[in-house]
GROMACS .gro file of C-alpha atoms in nm:
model
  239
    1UNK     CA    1   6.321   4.390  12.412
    2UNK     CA    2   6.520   4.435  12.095
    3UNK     CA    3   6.870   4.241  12.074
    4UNK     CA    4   7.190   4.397  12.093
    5UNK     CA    5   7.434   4.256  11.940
    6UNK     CA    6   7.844   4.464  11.971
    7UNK     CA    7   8.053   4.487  11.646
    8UNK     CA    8   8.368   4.492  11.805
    9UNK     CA    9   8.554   4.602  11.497
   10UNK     CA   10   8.682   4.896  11.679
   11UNK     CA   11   8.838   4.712  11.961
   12UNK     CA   12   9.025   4.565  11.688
   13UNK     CA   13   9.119   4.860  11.501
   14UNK     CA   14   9.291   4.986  11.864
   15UNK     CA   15   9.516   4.713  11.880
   16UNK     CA   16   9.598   4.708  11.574
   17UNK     CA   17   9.703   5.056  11.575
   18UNK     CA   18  10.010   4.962  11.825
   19UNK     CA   19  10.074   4.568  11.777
   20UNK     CA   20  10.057   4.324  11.991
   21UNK     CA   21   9.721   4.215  12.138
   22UNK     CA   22   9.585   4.489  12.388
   23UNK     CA   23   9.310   4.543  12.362
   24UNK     CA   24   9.233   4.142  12.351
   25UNK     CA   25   8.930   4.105  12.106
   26UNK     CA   26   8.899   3.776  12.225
   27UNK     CA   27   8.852   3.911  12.578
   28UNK     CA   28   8.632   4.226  12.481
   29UNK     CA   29   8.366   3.968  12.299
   30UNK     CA   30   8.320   3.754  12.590
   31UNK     CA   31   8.355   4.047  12.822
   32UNK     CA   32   8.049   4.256  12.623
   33UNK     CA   33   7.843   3.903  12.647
   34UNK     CA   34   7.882   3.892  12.996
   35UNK     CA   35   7.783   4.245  13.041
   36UNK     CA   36   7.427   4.154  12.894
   37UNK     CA   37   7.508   4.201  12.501
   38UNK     CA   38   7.307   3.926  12.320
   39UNK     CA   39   7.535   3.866  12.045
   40UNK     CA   40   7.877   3.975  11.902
   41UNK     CA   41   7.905   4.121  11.536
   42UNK     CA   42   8.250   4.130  11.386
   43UNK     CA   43   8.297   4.239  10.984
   44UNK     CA   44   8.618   4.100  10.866
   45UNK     CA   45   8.744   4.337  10.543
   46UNK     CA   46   9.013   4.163  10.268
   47UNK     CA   47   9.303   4.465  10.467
   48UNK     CA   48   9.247   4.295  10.833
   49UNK     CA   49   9.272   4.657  10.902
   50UNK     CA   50   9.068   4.564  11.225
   51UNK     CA   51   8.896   4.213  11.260
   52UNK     CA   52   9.126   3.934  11.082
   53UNK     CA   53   8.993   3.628  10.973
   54UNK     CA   54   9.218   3.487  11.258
   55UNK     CA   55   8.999   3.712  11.474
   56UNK     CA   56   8.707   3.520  11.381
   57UNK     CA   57   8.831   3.190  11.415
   58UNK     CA   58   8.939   3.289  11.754
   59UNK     CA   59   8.642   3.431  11.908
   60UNK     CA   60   8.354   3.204  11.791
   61UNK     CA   61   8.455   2.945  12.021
   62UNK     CA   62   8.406   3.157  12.337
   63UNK     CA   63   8.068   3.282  12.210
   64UNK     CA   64   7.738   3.171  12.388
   65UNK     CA   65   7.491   3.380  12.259
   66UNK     CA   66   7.515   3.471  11.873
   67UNK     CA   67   7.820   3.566  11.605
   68UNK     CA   68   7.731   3.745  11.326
   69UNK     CA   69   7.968   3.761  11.061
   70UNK     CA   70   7.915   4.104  10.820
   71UNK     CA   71   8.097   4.121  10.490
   72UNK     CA   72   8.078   4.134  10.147
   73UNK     CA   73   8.046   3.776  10.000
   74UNK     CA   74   8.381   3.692   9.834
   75UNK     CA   75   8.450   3.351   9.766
   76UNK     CA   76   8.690   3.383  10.062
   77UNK     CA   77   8.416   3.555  10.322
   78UNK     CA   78   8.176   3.237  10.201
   79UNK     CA   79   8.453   2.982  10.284
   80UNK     CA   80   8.518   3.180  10.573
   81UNK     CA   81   8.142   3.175  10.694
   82UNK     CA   82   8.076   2.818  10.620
   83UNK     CA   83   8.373   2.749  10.830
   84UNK     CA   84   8.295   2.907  11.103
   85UNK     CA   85   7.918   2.879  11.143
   86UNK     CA   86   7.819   3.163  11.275
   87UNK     CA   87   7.442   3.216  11.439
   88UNK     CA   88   7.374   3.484  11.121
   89UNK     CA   89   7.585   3.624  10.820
   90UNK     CA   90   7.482   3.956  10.733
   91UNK     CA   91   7.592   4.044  10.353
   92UNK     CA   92   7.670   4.407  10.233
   93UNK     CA   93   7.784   4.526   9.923
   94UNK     CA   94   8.103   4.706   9.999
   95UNK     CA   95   8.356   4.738   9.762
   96UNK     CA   96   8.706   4.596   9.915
   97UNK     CA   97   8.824   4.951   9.975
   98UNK     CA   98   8.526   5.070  10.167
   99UNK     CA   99   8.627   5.238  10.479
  100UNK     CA  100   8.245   5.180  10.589
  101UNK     CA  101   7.945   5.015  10.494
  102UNK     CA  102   7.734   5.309  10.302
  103UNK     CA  103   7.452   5.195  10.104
  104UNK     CA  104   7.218   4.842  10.076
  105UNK     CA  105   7.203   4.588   9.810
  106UNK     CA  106   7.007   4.670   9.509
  107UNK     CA  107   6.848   4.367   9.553
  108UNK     CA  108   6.696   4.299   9.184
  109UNK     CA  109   7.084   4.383   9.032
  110UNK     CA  110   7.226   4.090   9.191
  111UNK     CA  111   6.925   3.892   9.257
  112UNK     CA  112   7.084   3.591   9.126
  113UNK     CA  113   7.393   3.577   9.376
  114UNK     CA  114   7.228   3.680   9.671
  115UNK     CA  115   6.927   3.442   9.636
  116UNK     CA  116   7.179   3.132   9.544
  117UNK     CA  117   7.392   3.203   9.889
  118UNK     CA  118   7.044   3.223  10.097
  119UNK     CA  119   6.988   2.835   9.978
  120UNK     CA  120   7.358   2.789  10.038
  121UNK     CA  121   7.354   2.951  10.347
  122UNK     CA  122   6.990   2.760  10.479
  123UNK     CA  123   7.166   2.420  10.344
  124UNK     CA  124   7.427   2.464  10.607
  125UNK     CA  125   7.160   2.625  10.919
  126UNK     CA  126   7.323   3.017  10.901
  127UNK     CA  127   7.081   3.260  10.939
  128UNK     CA  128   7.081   3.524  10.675
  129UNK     CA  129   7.053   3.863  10.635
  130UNK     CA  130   7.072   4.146  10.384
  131UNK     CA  131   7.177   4.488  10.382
  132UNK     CA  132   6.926   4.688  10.260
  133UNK     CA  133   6.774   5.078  10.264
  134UNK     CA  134   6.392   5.146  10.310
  135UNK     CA  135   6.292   5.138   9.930
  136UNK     CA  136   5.979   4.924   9.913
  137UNK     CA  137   5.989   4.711   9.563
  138UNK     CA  138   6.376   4.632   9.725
  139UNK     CA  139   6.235   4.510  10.019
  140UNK     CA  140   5.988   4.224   9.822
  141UNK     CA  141   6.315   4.170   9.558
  142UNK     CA  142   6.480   4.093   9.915
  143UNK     CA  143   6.208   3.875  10.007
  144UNK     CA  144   6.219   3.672   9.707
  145UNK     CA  145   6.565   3.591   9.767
  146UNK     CA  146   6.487   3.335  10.008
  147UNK     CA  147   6.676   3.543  10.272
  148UNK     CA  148   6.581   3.507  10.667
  149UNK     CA  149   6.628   3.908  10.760
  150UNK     CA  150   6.682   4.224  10.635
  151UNK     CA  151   6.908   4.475  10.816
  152UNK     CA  152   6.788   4.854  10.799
  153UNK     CA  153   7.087   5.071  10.649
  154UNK     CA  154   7.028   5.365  10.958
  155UNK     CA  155   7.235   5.624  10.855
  156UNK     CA  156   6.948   5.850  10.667
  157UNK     CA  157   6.753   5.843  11.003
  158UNK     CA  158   7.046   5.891  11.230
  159UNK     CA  159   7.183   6.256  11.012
  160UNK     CA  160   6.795   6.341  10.992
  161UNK     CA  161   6.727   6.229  11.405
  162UNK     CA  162   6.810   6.582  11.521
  163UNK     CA  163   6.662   6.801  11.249
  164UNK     CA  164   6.318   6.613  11.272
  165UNK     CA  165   6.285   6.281  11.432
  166UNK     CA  166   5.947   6.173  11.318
  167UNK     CA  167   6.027   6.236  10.964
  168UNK     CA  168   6.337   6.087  10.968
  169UNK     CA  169   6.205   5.747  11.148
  170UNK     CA  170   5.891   5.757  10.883
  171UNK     CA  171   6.041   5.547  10.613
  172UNK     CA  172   6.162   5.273  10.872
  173UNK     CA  173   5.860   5.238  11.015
  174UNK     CA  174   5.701   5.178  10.647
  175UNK     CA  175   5.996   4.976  10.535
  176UNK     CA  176   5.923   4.760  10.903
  177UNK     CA  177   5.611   4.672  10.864
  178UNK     CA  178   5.615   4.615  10.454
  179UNK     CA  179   5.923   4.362  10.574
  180UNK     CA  180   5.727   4.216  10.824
  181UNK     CA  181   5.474   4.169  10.623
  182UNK     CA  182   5.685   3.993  10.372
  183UNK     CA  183   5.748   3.748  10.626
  184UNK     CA  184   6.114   3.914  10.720
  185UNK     CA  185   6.320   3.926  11.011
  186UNK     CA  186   6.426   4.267  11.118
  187UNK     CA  187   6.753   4.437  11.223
  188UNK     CA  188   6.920   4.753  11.199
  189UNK     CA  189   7.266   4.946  11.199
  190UNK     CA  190   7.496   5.207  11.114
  191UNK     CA  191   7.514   5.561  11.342
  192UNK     CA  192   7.251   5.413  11.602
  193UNK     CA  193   7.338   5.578  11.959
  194UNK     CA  194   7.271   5.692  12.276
  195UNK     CA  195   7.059   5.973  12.145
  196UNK     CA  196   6.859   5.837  11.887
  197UNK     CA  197   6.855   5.435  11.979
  198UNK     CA  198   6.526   5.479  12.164
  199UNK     CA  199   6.332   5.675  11.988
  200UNK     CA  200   6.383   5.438  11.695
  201UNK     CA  201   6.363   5.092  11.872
  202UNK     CA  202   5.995   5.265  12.023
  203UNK     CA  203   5.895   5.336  11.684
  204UNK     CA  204   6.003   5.105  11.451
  205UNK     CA  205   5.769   4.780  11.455
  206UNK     CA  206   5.915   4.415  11.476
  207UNK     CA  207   6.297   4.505  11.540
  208UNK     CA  208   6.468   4.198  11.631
  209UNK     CA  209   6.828   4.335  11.637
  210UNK     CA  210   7.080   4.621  11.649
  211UNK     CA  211   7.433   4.598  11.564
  212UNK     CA  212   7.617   4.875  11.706
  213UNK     CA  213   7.974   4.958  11.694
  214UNK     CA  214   8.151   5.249  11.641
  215UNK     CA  215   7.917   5.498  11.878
  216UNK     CA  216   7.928   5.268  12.131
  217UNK     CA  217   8.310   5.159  12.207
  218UNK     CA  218   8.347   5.569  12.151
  219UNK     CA  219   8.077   5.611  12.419
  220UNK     CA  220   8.298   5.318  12.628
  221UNK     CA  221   8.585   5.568  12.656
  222UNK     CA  222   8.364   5.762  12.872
  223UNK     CA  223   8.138   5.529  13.075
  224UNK     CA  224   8.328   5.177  13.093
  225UNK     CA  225   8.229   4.898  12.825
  226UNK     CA  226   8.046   4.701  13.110
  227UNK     CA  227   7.798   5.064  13.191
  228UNK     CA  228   7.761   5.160  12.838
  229UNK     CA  229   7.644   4.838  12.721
  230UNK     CA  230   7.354   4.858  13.015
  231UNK     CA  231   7.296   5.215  12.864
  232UNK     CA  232   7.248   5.079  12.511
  233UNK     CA  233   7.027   4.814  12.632
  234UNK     CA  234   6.829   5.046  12.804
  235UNK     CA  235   6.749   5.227  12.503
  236UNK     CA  236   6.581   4.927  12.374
  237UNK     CA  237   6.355   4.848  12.621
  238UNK     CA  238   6.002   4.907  12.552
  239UNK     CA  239   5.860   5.173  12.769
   0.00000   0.00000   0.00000
């Protein structure tokens, strides 16, 4: 079974909206843990428009499965990280205004930084992972970095999913096993839900990990957090 792991960056964006602290993040990641998620993502932006640093200080404590911290490695996000010590840090390359992460690392373009934060990040026992889309030569730049993972950039498959599913899961499945290969860890994220998840955790070789946020608290206004996190995890059981 593939790991899910709930960004609960939404939860925070809710209370923020009003003040105060209702929804309790706090709450909501041990709540989504005890509801069978096996991990908690949270991606901390320099606004605090929804998970604050303070956020992230707060919750780690109360995790018992695994934090992963997204972000784009300022010097601040890498003091924050080391701080905190989460399970995994996953590292995109948003600009500080991005209202979402859209695109991977081109790996070879900052080869230099993101190889001399995976020793920094082994020296200290974080996993690592990179943001990255399905282009091949990326994928062994990625490897070279010394990195642990690589996290799938989803979005192509998930706009493709319902004009033709098999060509839109095609690349993944390359970019999976040329990862794998490579001696990679593999995750994924961004527009996985309830109607494509399956079809791309059955397909897509050596998935590890899915970090899903946005469709899923949207999909909690419906069903309850504690029955759509069973739904999400029974997309990723292998049938």
């Amino acid at each position: 079974m593939v790991n899910l792991s709930v960004n609960i960056n939404k939860a925070a964006t809710l209370r923020n909206a009003r003040g105060g602290n209702i929804p309790d993040v706090e709450q909501i990641a041990k709540d989504c843990e005890s509801f069978g998620a096996q991990g908690i993502t949270v991606h901390p932006r320099p606004d605090g428009r929804h998970i604050r640093y303070s956020d992230v200080y707060a919750i780690k404590p109360n995790i018992r499965t695994e934090l992963n911290i997204e972000g784009y490695p300022s010097q601040s996000f890498i003091d924050l990280v080391l701080d905190v010590k989460p399970t995994q840090v996953t590292l995109v390359p948003d600009a500080p205004d991005a209202l979402t992460s859209n695109a991977g690392w081109k790996v070879q373009e900052h080869f230099e930084l993101l190889s001399g934060l995976a020793d920094l990040f082994k020296r200290h026992q974080i996993r690592m992972s990179i943001f990255v889309e399905t282009d091949l030569t990326n994928l062994e730049w990625a490897a070279r970095t010394g990195t642990d993972r690589i996290e799938l950039y989803t979005e192509p498959y998930a706009q493709q999913y319902a004009i033709d599913r098999d060509t839109a899961v095609a690349p993944f499945v390359e970019a999976a096993t040329c990862a794998h290969e490579l001696g990679l860890g593999i995750n994924a994220g961004h527009d996985l839900n309830l109607q494509n998840l399956s079809f791309f955790a059955s397909r897509v070789p050596w998935l590890e990990e899915v970090s899903i946020g946005h469709a899923l608290i949207c999909d909690a206004l419906y069903y309850g957090l504690k029955e759509t996190i069973k739904l999400y995890k029974n997309c990723l059981i292998q049938k």
